[in-house]
Coordinates of C-alpha atoms in Angstrom, one line a residue:
M1 CA 0.1 0.1 0.2
F2 CA 2.9 2.7 0.9
R3 CA 4.7 1.9 -2.5
R4 CA 1.1 2.5 -4.7
R5 CA 0.7 6.2 -2.5
V6 CA 4.4 7.1 -3.4
V7 CA 3.8 6.5 -7.0
L8 CA 0.8 8.1 -7.4
T9 CA 2.1 11.3 -5.4
A10 CA 5.0 11.3 -8.1
V11 CA 2.7 11.1 -10.9
S12 CA 0.7 13.5 -9.5
A13 CA 3.4 16.1 -8.9
V14 CA 4.7 15.3 -12.7
A15 CA 1.3 16.1 -14.0
C16 CA 1.1 19.3 -12.1
L17 CA 4.4 20.5 -13.4
S18 CA 3.7 19.5 -16.9
A19 CA 0.4 21.7 -16.8
A20 CA 2.1 24.3 -15.1
A21 CA 5.0 24.5 -18.0
V22 CA 2.4 24.5 -20.4
Y23 CA 0.5 27.3 -18.9
A24 CA 3.9 29.0 -18.6
F25 CA 4.6 29.0 -22.4
S26 CA 1.0 29.6 -23.7
S27 CA -0.2 32.3 -21.6
G28 CA 2.8 35.3 -22.0
T29 CA 2.1 38.3 -24.9
D30 CA 5.8 38.1 -25.3
D31 CA 6.0 35.6 -28.0
T32 CA 6.3 32.9 -25.7
V33 CA 4.2 29.3 -26.8
A34 CA 4.1 26.0 -25.9
V35 CA 6.2 23.6 -28.0
P36 CA 4.5 20.7 -29.2
V37 CA 6.0 17.2 -28.3
P38 CA 5.4 15.2 -31.4
D39 CA 6.4 11.5 -32.3
K40 CA 10.1 10.9 -34.1
R41 CA 8.5 10.3 -37.4
V42 CA 6.1 13.9 -37.2
A43 CA 9.5 15.7 -35.6
G44 CA 11.1 14.6 -38.7
Y45 CA 8.7 16.3 -40.7
C46 CA 8.8 19.5 -38.4
H47 CA 12.6 19.4 -38.5
A48 CA 12.6 19.5 -42.4
L49 CA 9.9 22.5 -42.4
H50 CA 11.6 24.4 -40.1
G51 CA 14.6 24.7 -42.8
A52 CA 12.2 25.5 -45.3
L53 CA 10.1 28.3 -44.0
P54 CA 10.1 31.9 -45.3
A55 CA 12.3 34.8 -44.1
K56 CA 9.1 36.5 -44.7
V57 CA 5.6 36.0 -44.3
D58 CA 2.9 38.6 -45.6
G59 CA 5.8 41.2 -45.5
L60 CA 7.1 40.6 -41.9
S61 CA 10.3 39.2 -41.0
R62 CA 10.8 35.9 -39.4
H63 CA 12.0 35.6 -35.5
D64 CA 12.6 32.9 -32.9
L65 CA 9.9 32.2 -30.3
K66 CA 10.3 31.5 -26.4
P67 CA 11.3 28.8 -25.7
R68 CA 13.5 28.5 -29.2
S69 CA 12.4 25.3 -31.1
E70 CA 12.6 23.7 -34.4
L71 CA 9.0 23.0 -33.9
T72 CA 8.0 26.7 -33.6
A73 CA 8.4 30.0 -35.5
G74 CA 7.1 33.8 -35.5
W75 CA 6.9 36.8 -37.5
G76 CA 5.9 40.3 -36.9
K77 CA 4.5 41.8 -33.8
P78 CA 2.0 40.6 -32.6
A79 CA 3.8 37.6 -33.9
I80 CA 1.9 35.3 -36.6
V81 CA 2.9 31.9 -34.8
L82 CA 3.7 28.4 -36.5
R83 CA 3.7 25.4 -34.5
C84 CA 4.5 21.9 -36.2
G85 CA 3.6 18.9 -34.7
V86 CA 0.5 19.5 -32.3
P87 CA -2.2 17.1 -31.7
R88 CA -5.0 16.6 -34.2
P89 CA -7.7 18.9 -33.4
V90 CA -10.7 17.9 -32.1
E91 CA -12.9 20.2 -34.3
L92 CA -11.7 17.8 -37.4
K93 CA -14.2 15.4 -36.3
N94 CA -16.9 17.9 -37.2
P95 CA -18.4 17.8 -40.5
E96 CA -19.6 21.1 -40.1
A97 CA -16.1 22.6 -39.5
D98 CA -14.9 25.6 -41.3
G99 CA -11.8 25.1 -43.6
V100 CA -10.0 26.5 -46.9
T101 CA -7.4 25.1 -49.1
V102 CA -4.7 27.5 -49.8
D103 CA -2.6 27.2 -52.8
G104 CA -3.1 23.0 -52.5
V105 CA -2.9 22.7 -48.7
G106 CA -6.0 22.5 -46.6
W107 CA -6.9 24.4 -43.4
L108 CA -9.0 23.8 -40.8
I109 CA -10.0 27.4 -39.4
E110 CA -11.1 27.8 -35.9
Q111 CA -11.9 31.5 -34.5
Q112 CA -10.6 31.9 -30.8
S113 CA -12.5 34.2 -28.2
D114 CA -9.8 37.3 -28.3
G115 CA -10.5 37.4 -32.1
A116 CA -7.5 35.7 -33.3
F117 CA -7.5 32.7 -36.0
R118 CA -6.1 29.5 -35.2
L119 CA -5.6 27.7 -38.4
T120 CA -4.5 23.6 -38.7
T121 CA -3.4 21.6 -42.1
T122 CA -5.4 18.7 -42.9
L123 CA -4.9 15.7 -44.7
R124 CA -0.7 15.9 -43.7
K125 CA 1.2 13.5 -42.0
A126 CA 1.9 16.5 -39.4
Y127 CA -0.5 18.6 -38.1
V128 CA 0.9 22.6 -38.6
E129 CA -0.9 25.0 -36.6
V130 CA -0.7 28.9 -37.7
T131 CA -2.4 31.5 -35.2
L132 CA -3.1 34.7 -36.8
P133 CA -3.7 37.6 -34.4
K134 CA -6.6 39.5 -34.5
K135 CA -4.4 42.5 -36.3
W136 CA -3.7 39.9 -39.1
A137 CA -7.0 37.6 -38.7
G138 CA -8.5 39.4 -42.0
D139 CA -5.7 38.1 -44.1
L140 CA -5.1 34.7 -45.8
G141 CA -2.1 35.9 -47.0
P142 CA 0.9 34.3 -44.4
L143 CA -0.5 30.9 -45.3
T144 CA 0.1 31.7 -49.3
D145 CA 3.6 32.2 -47.9
L146 CA 3.7 29.0 -46.2
A147 CA 2.2 27.0 -48.8
D148 CA 5.0 26.0 -50.6
A149 CA 7.3 25.0 -47.3
V150 CA 4.1 22.7 -46.1
K151 CA 3.9 20.9 -49.5
A152 CA 7.5 20.0 -49.7
T153 CA 8.3 19.0 -46.5
V154 CA 4.9 17.7 -44.7
P155 CA 3.4 14.6 -47.0
E156 CA 0.0 14.1 -47.9
G157 CA -1.8 11.9 -45.9
V158 CA -3.3 10.7 -42.4

């Protein structure tokens, strides 16, 4: 019985620390984002995508986000944020979900409560998420700039 309590306490502590880390990396406004944790295969696609991303998106210069990672990238201020290797969005199960295809890449569109838009690739071997802050939300131009890199590095399929 004693051993079980120790294990449960250790698991609970790890869960709490993990939750705190995700909150810390996603709650700031200083280009701090949560870094996805994909499996090895998906991480390989994301590594290739990172190297193929453009220096400018919609005329905005690329910069690193915090923490620095090959799974994330940003452009402009407030940042257009790309995260590669995110989990499959639940909304993809909804046949009524909004979507768009831009230069051969399908994207799920989800409006956020703050006016921003989260767009996630569909029918790709890795899910790539792009968040357009409210300032850029009316413009799908960033997806045009990212399409070639996504097509070249993240194969179609599920």
